[in-house]
Amino acid sequence: MTDTRITTTSGADKILEDAAVRQLGAGLHGPLFRSGDAGYDEARKVWNGMIDRRPALIARCAGVADVIAGVRFAREHDVLVSVRGGGHNAPGNAVCRGGLMIDLSAMRSVRVDPVRRTARAEGGATWADFDRETQAFGLATTGGSVSDTGIAGLTLGGGLGWLAGKHGLTCDNLLSADVVTADGRVLVASATDNADLFWGLRGGGGNFGVVTSFEYRLHPVGPVLAGMALYPFSKAKEALKLYRDFATSIPDEVNTIGGLLTSPDGVPVVAIAVCYNGSLEAAEKVLRPLREFGPPLADQIAPMPYRQLQTLLDAATARGRRYHIKSNMMQRIGDDAIDTLVKRFATIPSPLSFVFFQQLGNAANRVDATATAFSHRDALCEWGCLSSWLEPAADDLNIQWTRELAEVMRPFTTGSDYVNQIGLESEEGTERIRAAYGMNYDRLVALKNKYDPSNLFRHNQNIKPTV
Ligand SMILES: Cc1cc2nc3c(=O)[nH]c(=O)nc-3n(C[C@H](O)[C@H](O)[C@H](O)COP(=O)(O)OP(=O)(O)OC[C@H]3O[C@@H](n4cnc5c(N)ncnc54)[C@H](O)[C@@H]3O)c2cc1C
């Protein structure tokens, strides 16, 4: 083997002696991949097929000891680090160029305690892994709306999901986390241990360390009355106003996603998806306005197991396609925002792309904006455009269209992004990242100063230390 060219934390190149890399590899239980190794190219792939970065080293961790070894190695040799959980982040923050990717994708176990109604899940688990185990006991907690999203990134950024109307965001259901910090120690973060770190993990992203496991509160869930109703594009404005009025007047049992998409037969439609998590008899009455309007082109709202709902959007967001996302938080959906969206959607370049409003949820809105690091508690929803296409030749067209849409929509939003949808500072700019943390930014900087003063964990929506 030859020496390895790596990227340092400051972005410079340097040569690492082969002996140092071999020593890291020998100390891991999981494999260490370098360019040219069998498995390297598979290991650097993430959900978004646009992401084509080549880490110098990929440590596929088998357990906490491997994570500690990776962190200490990076510290000792000043190597740029990225952390991969579910690998589902659209801007691809999990994969660095030239550094060390600490890869948790083999750490996916989930253990449920049905008596205490809690679950402990490793940092590489996806919501499919988590829901499978928890639903075996009829339990669940708020998770993502696509089953192969990682629990780690989603929880650390906040976590919007179907159950948030009743149970709050995913981070509101976090009870504790095991964290490998930049100095290679393992800390427990909870309401009683390292409570400041626990606060920061609930919305502060991957800034404070590698979370090797998460412990969540669970709730009895399912079956649910859920699914999607579709309405003709000729009535798009009225249907989106119906969505807005419905979303702002629902009981805690319901949460919603509304949007515009192109149906499989190539026709633009309005889609309203709902989940009613409660008594099915009461649900019929609450959801009636959606089922009577129009009438819908299709009404697929029906009783279903919660796990089935959790895969409803999977086909529309298949792994490996080319993606670009832009989104912002919205406190209200005004008629002007609806008019703009409907007008623009008529020119969307790819039938695979869609625009959406994902509602935060009543219980998520009731939490104080400073109670956790997630600050957007007054937002009704996240608005976004997930553009998707197949051919690299169409990259510029789709990315440009998405950016232009985001610009014309911006005045109708709070101007703040959801942390989980944005990329690195070099792509987004300092102000945008700062705005995503809102009023909690200064407190997060103080935490960064304490837990990661050398900014080892910078390949994310980075909070810069000031020490
Ligand atoms: C199609 C689609 C649907 C989505 N749906 C939802 C949704 O319903 N609700 C919602 O809230 N969000 C949603 N998201 C956003 C999602 O929360 C983020 O993409 C999130 O980053 C995914 O987490 P991951 O572990 O898969 O990410 P990865 O790509 O693995 O990691 C992203 C970043 O998270 C951090 N990270 C990951 N694992 C760890 C760890 N173990 N320890 C420390 N830091 C870590 C790192 O900073 C990393 O760069 C969706 C995204 C997409 C593309």
PDB file of N, CA, C and O and ligand atoms in Angstrom, residues 46-47 82-95 104 123-125 143-146 148-156 158-161 170 205-207 209-212 214 257 317 319 323 325 354 358 382 386 418 420-421 459-461, ligand 1:
ATOM      1  N   VAL A  46     -24.819   7.803  -1.289  1.00  0.00           N
ATOM      2  CA  VAL A  46     -25.903   8.141  -0.373  1.00  0.00           C
ATOM      3  C   VAL A  46     -27.208   8.252  -1.164  1.00  0.00           C
ATOM      4  O   VAL A  46     -27.222   7.991  -2.373  1.00  0.00           O
ATOM      5  N   TRP A  47     -28.252   8.642  -0.489  1.00  0.00           N
ATOM      6  CA  TRP A  47     -29.592   8.666  -1.101  1.00  0.00           C
ATOM      7  C   TRP A  47     -29.623   9.522  -2.375  1.00  0.00           C
ATOM      8  O   TRP A  47     -30.173   9.138  -3.391  1.00  0.00           O
ATOM      9  N   SER A  82     -16.529  13.585   8.289  1.00  0.00           N
ATOM     10  CA  SER A  82     -17.983  13.672   8.109  1.00  0.00           C
ATOM     11  C   SER A  82     -18.605  12.449   8.771  1.00  0.00           C
ATOM     12  O   SER A  82     -17.933  11.432   8.965  1.00  0.00           O
ATOM     13  N   VAL A  83     -19.877  12.573   9.110  1.00  0.00           N
ATOM     14  CA  VAL A  83     -20.556  11.489   9.830  1.00  0.00           C
ATOM     15  C   VAL A  83     -21.770  11.057   9.032  1.00  0.00           C
ATOM     16  O   VAL A  83     -22.589  11.893   8.626  1.00  0.00           O
ATOM     17  N   ARG A  84     -21.873   9.740   8.800  1.00  0.00           N
ATOM     18  CA  ARG A  84     -23.012   9.218   8.043  1.00  0.00           C
ATOM     19  C   ARG A  84     -23.911   8.404   8.965  1.00  0.00           C
ATOM     20  O   ARG A  84     -23.466   7.456   9.611  1.00  0.00           O
ATOM     21  N   GLY A  85     -25.197   8.807   9.015  1.00  0.00           N
ATOM     22  CA  GLY A  85     -26.194   8.012   9.730  1.00  0.00           C
ATOM     23  C   GLY A  85     -26.968   7.203   8.709  1.00  0.00           C
ATOM     24  O   GLY A  85     -26.515   6.163   8.222  1.00  0.00           O
ATOM     25  N   GLY A  86     -28.158   7.700   8.334  1.00  0.00           N
ATOM     26  CA  GLY A  86     -28.956   7.016   7.309  1.00  0.00           C
ATOM     27  C   GLY A  86     -28.530   7.366   5.898  1.00  0.00           C
ATOM     28  O   GLY A  86     -28.977   6.749   4.932  1.00  0.00           O
ATOM     29  N   GLY A  87     -27.682   8.382   5.728  1.00  0.00           N
ATOM     30  CA  GLY A  87     -27.208   8.771   4.393  1.00  0.00           C
ATOM     31  C   GLY A  87     -28.310   9.399   3.545  1.00  0.00           C
ATOM     32  O   GLY A  87     -28.257   9.346   2.323  1.00  0.00           O
ATOM     33  N   HIS A  88     -29.291  10.032   4.163  1.00  0.00           N
ATOM     34  CA  HIS A  88     -30.472  10.494   3.435  1.00  0.00           C
ATOM     35  C   HIS A  88     -30.522  12.000   3.259  1.00  0.00           C
ATOM     36  O   HIS A  88     -31.427  12.541   2.615  1.00  0.00           O
ATOM     37  N   ASN A  89     -29.562  12.694   3.820  1.00  0.00           N
ATOM     38  CA  ASN A  89     -29.553  14.158   3.751  1.00  0.00           C
ATOM     39  C   ASN A  89     -29.372  14.605   2.294  1.00  0.00           C
ATOM     40  O   ASN A  89     -28.416  14.184   1.637  1.00  0.00           O
ATOM     41  N   ALA A  90     -30.292  15.446   1.786  1.00  0.00           N
ATOM     42  CA  ALA A  90     -30.276  15.794   0.360  1.00  0.00           C
ATOM     43  C   ALA A  90     -28.994  16.501  -0.077  1.00  0.00           C
ATOM     44  O   ALA A  90     -28.432  16.171  -1.124  1.00  0.00           O
ATOM     45  N   PRO A  91     -28.468  17.477   0.694  1.00  0.00           N
ATOM     46  CA  PRO A  91     -27.213  18.105   0.261  1.00  0.00           C
ATOM     47  C   PRO A  91     -25.986  17.211   0.431  1.00  0.00           C
ATOM     48  O   PRO A  91     -24.888  17.590   0.031  1.00  0.00           O
ATOM     49  N   GLY A  92     -26.134  16.050   1.021  1.00  0.00           N
ATOM     50  CA  GLY A  92     -25.028  15.079   1.086  1.00  0.00           C
ATOM     51  C   GLY A  92     -23.986  15.385   2.137  1.00  0.00           C
ATOM     52  O   GLY A  92     -22.815  15.003   1.991  1.00  0.00           O
ATOM     53  N   ASN A  93     -24.383  16.023   3.236  1.00  0.00           N
ATOM     54  CA  ASN A  93     -23.413  16.398   4.273  1.00  0.00           C
ATOM     55  C   ASN A  93     -22.676  15.208   4.881  1.00  0.00           C
ATOM     56  O   ASN A  93     -21.632  15.375   5.510  1.00  0.00           O
ATOM     57  N   ALA A  94     -23.227  14.012   4.706  1.00  0.00           N
ATOM     58  CA  ALA A  94     -22.601  12.815   5.307  1.00  0.00           C
ATOM     59  C   ALA A  94     -21.274  12.462   4.650  1.00  0.00           C
ATOM     60  O   ALA A  94     -20.454  11.753   5.248  1.00  0.00           O
ATOM     61  N   VAL A  95     -21.048  12.929   3.422  1.00  0.00           N
ATOM     62  CA  VAL A  95     -19.860  12.497   2.670  1.00  0.00           C
ATOM     63  C   VAL A  95     -18.921  13.678   2.452  1.00  0.00           C
ATOM     64  O   VAL A  95     -19.312  14.685   1.868  1.00  0.00           O
ATOM     65  N   LEU A 104     -21.940   5.026  10.127  1.00  0.00           N
ATOM     66  CA  LEU A 104     -22.673   4.222  11.119  1.00  0.00           C
ATOM     67  C   LEU A 104     -23.701   3.295  10.472  1.00  0.00           C
ATOM     68  O   LEU A 104     -24.550   2.741  11.166  1.00  0.00           O
ATOM     69  N   GLY A 123     -27.155   4.651  15.968  1.00  0.00           N
ATOM     70  CA  GLY A 123     -27.108   5.862  15.148  1.00  0.00           C
ATOM     71  C   GLY A 123     -27.173   5.667  13.645  1.00  0.00           C
ATOM     72  O   GLY A 123     -27.296   6.648  12.907  1.00  0.00           O
ATOM     73  N   GLY A 124     -27.112   4.425  13.154  1.00  0.00           N
ATOM     74  CA  GLY A 124     -27.228   4.202  11.707  1.00  0.00           C
ATOM     75  C   GLY A 124     -28.584   3.659  11.309  1.00  0.00           C
ATOM     76  O   GLY A 124     -28.816   3.364  10.124  1.00  0.00           O
ATOM     77  N   ALA A 125     -29.501   3.525  12.280  1.00  0.00           N
ATOM     78  CA  ALA A 125     -30.832   2.964  11.978  1.00  0.00           C
ATOM     79  C   ALA A 125     -31.631   3.924  11.109  1.00  0.00           C
ATOM     80  O   ALA A 125     -31.468   5.143  11.184  1.00  0.00           O
ATOM     81  N   GLY A 143     -41.622  10.025  13.670  1.00  0.00           N
ATOM     82  CA  GLY A 143     -40.453   9.758  12.818  1.00  0.00           C
ATOM     83  C   GLY A 143     -40.592  10.514  11.515  1.00  0.00           C
ATOM     84  O   GLY A 143     -41.486  11.350  11.365  1.00  0.00           O
ATOM     85  N   GLY A 144     -39.744  10.227  10.554  1.00  0.00           N
ATOM     86  CA  GLY A 144     -39.811  10.899   9.263  1.00  0.00           C
ATOM     87  C   GLY A 144     -40.934  10.335   8.416  1.00  0.00           C
ATOM     88  O   GLY A 144     -41.551   9.327   8.772  1.00  0.00           O
ATOM     89  N   SER A 145     -41.201  10.983   7.280  1.00  0.00           N
ATOM     90  CA  SER A 145     -42.299  10.544   6.424  1.00  0.00           C
ATOM     91  C   SER A 145     -41.816   9.631   5.301  1.00  0.00           C
ATOM     92  O   SER A 145     -42.610   9.202   4.471  1.00  0.00           O
ATOM     93  N   VAL A 146     -40.515   9.344   5.249  1.00  0.00           N
ATOM     94  CA  VAL A 146     -39.956   8.419   4.250  1.00  0.00           C
ATOM     95  C   VAL A 146     -39.155   7.375   5.023  1.00  0.00           C
ATOM     96  O   VAL A 146     -38.347   7.723   5.889  1.00  0.00           O
ATOM     97  N   ASP A 148     -36.697   5.251   4.533  1.00  0.00           N
ATOM     98  CA  ASP A 148     -35.243   5.035   4.586  1.00  0.00           C
ATOM     99  C   ASP A 148     -34.455   6.280   5.015  1.00  0.00           C
ATOM    100  O   ASP A 148     -33.230   6.329   4.907  1.00  0.00           O
ATOM    101  N   THR A 149     -35.143   7.266   5.573  1.00  0.00           N
ATOM    102  CA  THR A 149     -34.436   8.383   6.218  1.00  0.00           C
ATOM    103  C   THR A 149     -33.822   7.882   7.520  1.00  0.00           C
ATOM    104  O   THR A 149     -34.417   7.082   8.243  1.00  0.00           O
ATOM    105  N   GLY A 150     -32.630   8.361   7.849  1.00  0.00           N
ATOM    106  CA  GLY A 150     -31.962   7.953   9.080  1.00  0.00           C
ATOM    107  C   GLY A 150     -32.589   8.611  10.301  1.00  0.00           C
ATOM    108  O   GLY A 150     -32.993   9.776  10.253  1.00  0.00           O
ATOM    109  N   ILE A 151     -32.619   7.870  11.400  1.00  0.00           N
ATOM    110  CA  ILE A 151     -33.142   8.456  12.648  1.00  0.00           C
ATOM    111  C   ILE A 151     -32.193   9.533  13.161  1.00  0.00           C
ATOM    112  O   ILE A 151     -32.611  10.481  13.819  1.00  0.00           O
ATOM    113  N   ALA A 152     -30.881   9.371  12.869  1.00  0.00           N
ATOM    114  CA  ALA A 152     -29.874  10.231  13.511  1.00  0.00           C
ATOM    115  C   ALA A 152     -29.972  11.668  13.023  1.00  0.00           C
ATOM    116  O   ALA A 152     -30.259  12.586  13.808  1.00  0.00           O
ATOM    117  N   GLY A 153     -29.736  11.864  11.719  1.00  0.00           N
ATOM    118  CA  GLY A 153     -29.784  13.227  11.196  1.00  0.00           C
ATOM    119  C   GLY A 153     -31.131  13.859  11.484  1.00  0.00           C
ATOM    120  O   GLY A 153     -31.218  15.017  11.906  1.00  0.00           O
ATOM    121  N   LEU A 154     -32.203  13.105  11.247  1.00  0.00           N
ATOM    122  CA  LEU A 154     -33.555  13.656  11.421  1.00  0.00           C
ATOM    123  C   LEU A 154     -33.788  14.115  12.862  1.00  0.00           C
ATOM    124  O   LEU A 154     -34.251  15.229  13.105  1.00  0.00           O
ATOM    125  N   THR A 155     -33.416  13.287  13.838  1.00  0.00           N
ATOM    126  CA  THR A 155     -33.650  13.647  15.250  1.00  0.00           C
ATOM    127  C   THR A 155     -32.812  14.859  15.645  1.00  0.00           C
ATOM    128  O   THR A 155     -33.287  15.782  16.318  1.00  0.00           O
ATOM    129  N   LEU A 156     -31.553  14.877  15.190  1.00  0.00           N
ATOM    130  CA  LEU A 156     -30.641  15.947  15.609  1.00  0.00           C
ATOM    131  C   LEU A 156     -31.062  17.310  15.040  1.00  0.00           C
ATOM    132  O   LEU A 156     -30.754  18.349  15.619  1.00  0.00           O
ATOM    133  N   GLY A 158     -34.339  18.061  14.489  1.00  0.00           N
ATOM    134  CA  GLY A 158     -35.682  18.352  15.009  1.00  0.00           C
ATOM    135  C   GLY A 158     -36.608  17.169  14.826  1.00  0.00           C
ATOM    136  O   GLY A 158     -36.957  16.481  15.761  1.00  0.00           O
ATOM    137  N   GLY A 159     -37.000  16.923  13.540  1.00  0.00           N
ATOM    138  CA  GLY A 159     -37.808  15.742  13.252  1.00  0.00           C
ATOM    139  C   GLY A 159     -39.292  16.015  13.106  1.00  0.00           C
ATOM    140  O   GLY A 159     -40.051  15.962  14.068  1.00  0.00           O
ATOM    141  N   LEU A 160     -39.726  16.322  11.862  1.00  0.00           N
ATOM    142  CA  LEU A 160     -41.145  16.519  11.549  1.00  0.00           C
ATOM    143  C   LEU A 160     -41.730  15.184  11.108  1.00  0.00           C
ATOM    144  O   LEU A 160     -41.093  14.471  10.323  1.00  0.00           O
ATOM    145  N   GLY A 161     -42.922  14.859  11.581  1.00  0.00           N
ATOM    146  CA  GLY A 161     -43.507  13.586  11.164  1.00  0.00           C
ATOM    147  C   GLY A 161     -44.984  13.505  11.482  1.00  0.00           C
ATOM    148  O   GLY A 161     -45.573  14.413  12.084  1.00  0.00           O
ATOM    149  N   THR A 170     -39.761  14.654  16.707  1.00  0.00           N
ATOM    150  CA  THR A 170     -38.955  13.500  17.130  1.00  0.00           C
ATOM    151  C   THR A 170     -38.057  13.904  18.301  1.00  0.00           C
ATOM    152  O   THR A 170     -37.942  13.178  19.287  1.00  0.00           O
ATOM    153  N   GLY A 205     -28.255  19.772  15.220  1.00  0.00           N
ATOM    154  CA  GLY A 205     -27.591  18.987  14.180  1.00  0.00           C
ATOM    155  C   GLY A 205     -26.408  18.192  14.709  1.00  0.00           C
ATOM    156  O   GLY A 205     -26.301  17.905  15.906  1.00  0.00           O
ATOM    157  N   GLY A 206     -25.499  17.854  13.789  1.00  0.00           N
ATOM    158  CA  GLY A 206     -24.370  16.981  14.138  1.00  0.00           C
ATOM    159  C   GLY A 206     -23.152  17.726  14.667  1.00  0.00           C
ATOM    160  O   GLY A 206     -22.034  17.238  14.573  1.00  0.00           O
ATOM    161  N   ASN A 207     -23.390  18.897  15.256  1.00  0.00           N
ATOM    162  CA  ASN A 207     -22.281  19.777  15.637  1.00  0.00           C
ATOM    163  C   ASN A 207     -21.491  19.353  16.868  1.00  0.00           C
ATOM    164  O   ASN A 207     -20.395  19.845  17.100  1.00  0.00           O
ATOM    165  N   GLY A 209     -20.900  16.035  18.229  1.00  0.00           N
ATOM    166  CA  GLY A 209     -20.274  14.725  18.377  1.00  0.00           C
ATOM    167  C   GLY A 209     -21.010  13.692  17.546  1.00  0.00           C
ATOM    168  O   GLY A 209     -21.972  14.013  16.833  1.00  0.00           O
ATOM    169  N   VAL A 210     -20.547  12.450  17.643  1.00  0.00           N
ATOM    170  CA  VAL A 210     -21.199  11.352  16.922  1.00  0.00           C
ATOM    171  C   VAL A 210     -22.146  10.665  17.908  1.00  0.00           C
ATOM    172  O   VAL A 210     -21.702  10.159  18.946  1.00  0.00           O
ATOM    173  N   VAL A 211     -23.418  10.660  17.586  1.00  0.00           N
ATOM    174  CA  VAL A 211     -24.385  10.001  18.471  1.00  0.00           C
ATOM    175  C   VAL A 211     -24.437   8.521  18.089  1.00  0.00           C
ATOM    176  O   VAL A 211     -24.798   8.173  16.964  1.00  0.00           O
ATOM    177  N   THR A 212     -24.047   7.682  19.021  1.00  0.00           N
ATOM    178  CA  THR A 212     -24.001   6.246  18.708  1.00  0.00           C
ATOM    179  C   THR A 212     -25.325   5.566  19.014  1.00  0.00           C
ATOM    180  O   THR A 212     -25.640   4.545  18.419  1.00  0.00           O
ATOM    181  N   PHE A 214     -29.650   6.472  20.407  1.00  0.00           N
ATOM    182  CA  PHE A 214     -30.713   7.399  20.840  1.00  0.00           C
ATOM    183  C   PHE A 214     -31.744   6.602  21.631  1.00  0.00           C
ATOM    184  O   PHE A 214     -32.134   5.507  21.204  1.00  0.00           O
ATOM    185  N   ILE A 257     -49.636  16.683   5.161  1.00  0.00           N
ATOM    186  CA  ILE A 257     -48.688  17.142   4.138  1.00  0.00           C
ATOM    187  C   ILE A 257     -49.533  17.476   2.909  1.00  0.00           C
ATOM    188  O   ILE A 257     -50.348  16.644   2.486  1.00  0.00           O
ATOM    189  N   THR A 317     -39.692   9.060  -3.687  1.00  0.00           N
ATOM    190  CA  THR A 317     -38.395   9.593  -3.246  1.00  0.00           C
ATOM    191  C   THR A 317     -37.336   8.477  -3.296  1.00  0.00           C
ATOM    192  O   THR A 317     -36.545   8.317  -2.368  1.00  0.00           O
ATOM    193  N   ARG A 319     -34.247   6.058  -3.710  1.00  0.00           N
ATOM    194  CA  ARG A 319     -32.806   6.229  -3.503  1.00  0.00           C
ATOM    195  C   ARG A 319     -32.060   6.220  -4.841  1.00  0.00           C
ATOM    196  O   ARG A 319     -32.383   5.412  -5.717  1.00  0.00           O
ATOM    197  N   TYR A 323     -31.315  14.663  -7.142  1.00  0.00           N
ATOM    198  CA  TYR A 323     -32.220  15.480  -6.327  1.00  0.00           C
ATOM    199  C   TYR A 323     -31.613  16.842  -6.021  1.00  0.00           C
ATOM    200  O   TYR A 323     -30.394  16.967  -5.858  1.00  0.00           O
ATOM    201  N   ILE A 325     -32.983  20.126  -3.310  1.00  0.00           N
ATOM    202  CA  ILE A 325     -34.088  20.587  -2.458  1.00  0.00           C
ATOM    203  C   ILE A 325     -33.879  22.036  -2.039  1.00  0.00           C
ATOM    204  O   ILE A 325     -32.747  22.472  -1.820  1.00  0.00           O
ATOM    205  N   PHE A 354     -41.741  17.522  -6.935  1.00  0.00           N
ATOM    206  CA  PHE A 354     -42.988  17.979  -6.308  1.00  0.00           C
ATOM    207  C   PHE A 354     -42.710  19.109  -5.321  1.00  0.00           C
ATOM    208  O   PHE A 354     -41.578  19.274  -4.860  1.00  0.00           O
ATOM    209  N   GLN A 358     -45.121  20.572   4.679  1.00  0.00           N
ATOM    210  CA  GLN A 358     -45.161  19.548   5.726  1.00  0.00           C
ATOM    211  C   GLN A 358     -45.440  20.246   7.054  1.00  0.00           C
ATOM    212  O   GLN A 358     -44.642  21.078   7.516  1.00  0.00           O
ATOM    213  N   GLU A 382     -43.154  23.444   7.069  1.00  0.00           N
ATOM    214  CA  GLU A 382     -41.995  23.637   6.209  1.00  0.00           C
ATOM    215  C   GLU A 382     -42.533  23.593   4.781  1.00  0.00           C
ATOM    216  O   GLU A 382     -43.220  22.642   4.414  1.00  0.00           O
ATOM    217  N   LEU A 386     -38.897  19.521  -3.713  1.00  0.00           N
ATOM    218  CA  LEU A 386     -37.931  18.433  -3.901  1.00  0.00           C
ATOM    219  C   LEU A 386     -37.904  18.109  -5.390  1.00  0.00           C
ATOM    220  O   LEU A 386     -38.807  17.454  -5.910  1.00  0.00           O
ATOM    221  N   TYR A 418     -35.133  24.885   7.419  1.00  0.00           N
ATOM    222  CA  TYR A 418     -35.064  23.760   8.348  1.00  0.00           C
ATOM    223  C   TYR A 418     -33.628  23.229   8.255  1.00  0.00           C
ATOM    224  O   TYR A 418     -33.151  22.895   7.165  1.00  0.00           O
ATOM    225  N   ASN A 420     -32.175  20.574   8.665  1.00  0.00           N
ATOM    226  CA  ASN A 420     -31.929  19.286   8.008  1.00  0.00           C
ATOM    227  C   ASN A 420     -31.944  19.333   6.490  1.00  0.00           C
ATOM    228  O   ASN A 420     -31.607  18.348   5.836  1.00  0.00           O
ATOM    229  N   GLN A 421     -32.365  20.458   5.913  1.00  0.00           N
ATOM    230  CA  GLN A 421     -32.442  20.498   4.446  1.00  0.00           C
ATOM    231  C   GLN A 421     -31.329  21.334   3.837  1.00  0.00           C
ATOM    232  O   GLN A 421     -31.304  21.515   2.628  1.00  0.00           O
ATOM    233  N   HIS A 459     -18.390  19.341   9.138  1.00  0.00           N
ATOM    234  CA  HIS A 459     -18.945  18.989   7.829  1.00  0.00           C
ATOM    235  C   HIS A 459     -20.452  18.801   7.973  1.00  0.00           C
ATOM    236  O   HIS A 459     -21.003  17.697   7.856  1.00  0.00           O
ATOM    237  N   ASN A 460     -21.118  19.932   8.276  1.00  0.00           N
ATOM    238  CA  ASN A 460     -22.558  19.919   8.570  1.00  0.00           C
ATOM    239  C   ASN A 460     -23.036  21.368   8.450  1.00  0.00           C
ATOM    240  O   ASN A 460     -22.318  22.208   7.923  1.00  0.00           O
ATOM    241  N   GLN A 461     -24.205  21.632   9.009  1.00  0.00           N
ATOM    242  CA  GLN A 461     -24.711  23.007   9.035  1.00  0.00           C
ATOM    243  C   GLN A 461     -23.985  23.637  10.216  1.00  0.00           C
ATOM    244  O   GLN A 461     -24.510  23.718  11.318  1.00  0.00           O
TER     245      GLN A 461
HETATM  246  C1  LIG B   1     -37.018  12.497   0.742  1.00  0.00           C
HETATM  247  C2  LIG B   1     -36.767  13.117   2.089  1.00  0.00           C
HETATM  248  C3  LIG B   1     -37.750  13.074   3.058  1.00  0.00           C
HETATM  249  C4  LIG B   1     -37.526  13.662   4.298  1.00  0.00           C
HETATM  250  N1  LIG B   1     -38.532  13.642   5.218  1.00  0.00           N
HETATM  251  C5  LIG B   1     -38.346  14.249   6.400  1.00  0.00           C
HETATM  252  C6  LIG B   1     -39.374  14.253   7.371  1.00  0.00           C
HETATM  253  O1  LIG B   1     -40.454  13.714   7.166  1.00  0.00           O
HETATM  254  N2  LIG B   1     -39.137  14.884   8.551  1.00  0.00           N
HETATM  255  C7  LIG B   1     -37.949  15.506   8.808  1.00  0.00           C
HETATM  256  O2  LIG B   1     -37.789  16.058   9.890  1.00  0.00           O
HETATM  257  N3  LIG B   1     -36.954  15.503   7.917  1.00  0.00           N
HETATM  258  C8  LIG B   1     -37.123  14.899   6.724  1.00  0.00           C
HETATM  259  N4  LIG B   1     -36.113  14.904   5.810  1.00  0.00           N
HETATM  260  C9  LIG B   1     -34.838  15.573   6.146  1.00  0.00           C
HETATM  261  C10 LIG B   1     -33.980  14.633   6.977  1.00  0.00           C
HETATM  262  O3  LIG B   1     -34.274  14.857   8.338  1.00  0.00           O
HETATM  263  C11 LIG B   1     -32.480  14.907   6.746  1.00  0.00           C
HETATM  264  O4  LIG B   1     -32.202  14.587   5.419  1.00  0.00           O
HETATM  265  C12 LIG B   1     -31.572  14.150   7.704  1.00  0.00           C
HETATM  266  O5  LIG B   1     -30.284  14.720   7.598  1.00  0.00           O
HETATM  267  C13 LIG B   1     -31.497  12.678   7.404  1.00  0.00           C
HETATM  268  O6  LIG B   1     -30.796  11.992   8.401  1.00  0.00           O
HETATM  269  P1  LIG B   1     -29.739  10.833   8.006  1.00  0.00           P
HETATM  270  O7  LIG B   1     -29.203  10.249   9.254  1.00  0.00           O
HETATM  271  O8  LIG B   1     -30.354   9.928   7.013  1.00  0.00           O
HETATM  272  O9  LIG B   1     -28.645  11.760   7.324  1.00  0.00           O
HETATM  273  P2  LIG B   1     -27.143  11.549   6.864  1.00  0.00           P
HETATM  274  O10 LIG B   1     -27.101  11.950   5.432  1.00  0.00           O
HETATM  275  O11 LIG B   1     -26.582  10.252   7.244  1.00  0.00           O
HETATM  276  O12 LIG B   1     -26.443  12.646   7.745  1.00  0.00           O
HETATM  277  C14 LIG B   1     -26.752  14.011   7.629  1.00  0.00           C
HETATM  278  C15 LIG B   1     -26.022  14.762   8.707  1.00  0.00           C
HETATM  279  O13 LIG B   1     -26.563  14.412   9.978  1.00  0.00           O
HETATM  280  C16 LIG B   1     -25.524  14.328  10.938  1.00  0.00           C
HETATM  281  N5  LIG B   1     -25.489  12.948  11.448  1.00  0.00           N
HETATM  282  C17 LIG B   1     -25.950  11.829  10.862  1.00  0.00           C
HETATM  283  N6  LIG B   1     -25.795  10.784  11.694  1.00  0.00           N
HETATM  284  C18 LIG B   1     -25.209  11.256  12.815  1.00  0.00           C
HETATM  285  C19 LIG B   1     -24.824  10.670  14.046  1.00  0.00           C
HETATM  286  N7  LIG B   1     -25.029   9.377  14.305  1.00  0.00           N
HETATM  287  N8  LIG B   1     -24.256  11.456  14.980  1.00  0.00           N
HETATM  288  C20 LIG B   1     -24.053  12.772  14.749  1.00  0.00           C
HETATM  289  N9  LIG B   1     -24.412  13.385  13.600  1.00  0.00           N
HETATM  290  C21 LIG B   1     -24.997  12.631  12.654  1.00  0.00           C
HETATM  291  C22 LIG B   1     -24.254  14.722  10.257  1.00  0.00           C
HETATM  292  O14 LIG B   1     -24.045  16.106  10.427  1.00  0.00           O
HETATM  293  C23 LIG B   1     -24.551  14.446   8.814  1.00  0.00           C
HETATM  294  O15 LIG B   1     -23.826  15.268   7.952  1.00  0.00           O
HETATM  295  C24 LIG B   1     -36.295  14.293   4.575  1.00  0.00           C
HETATM  296  C25 LIG B   1     -35.299  14.315   3.616  1.00  0.00           C
HETATM  297  C26 LIG B   1     -35.515  13.748   2.385  1.00  0.00           C
HETATM  298  C27 LIG B   1     -34.433  13.822   1.360  1.00  0.00           C
END
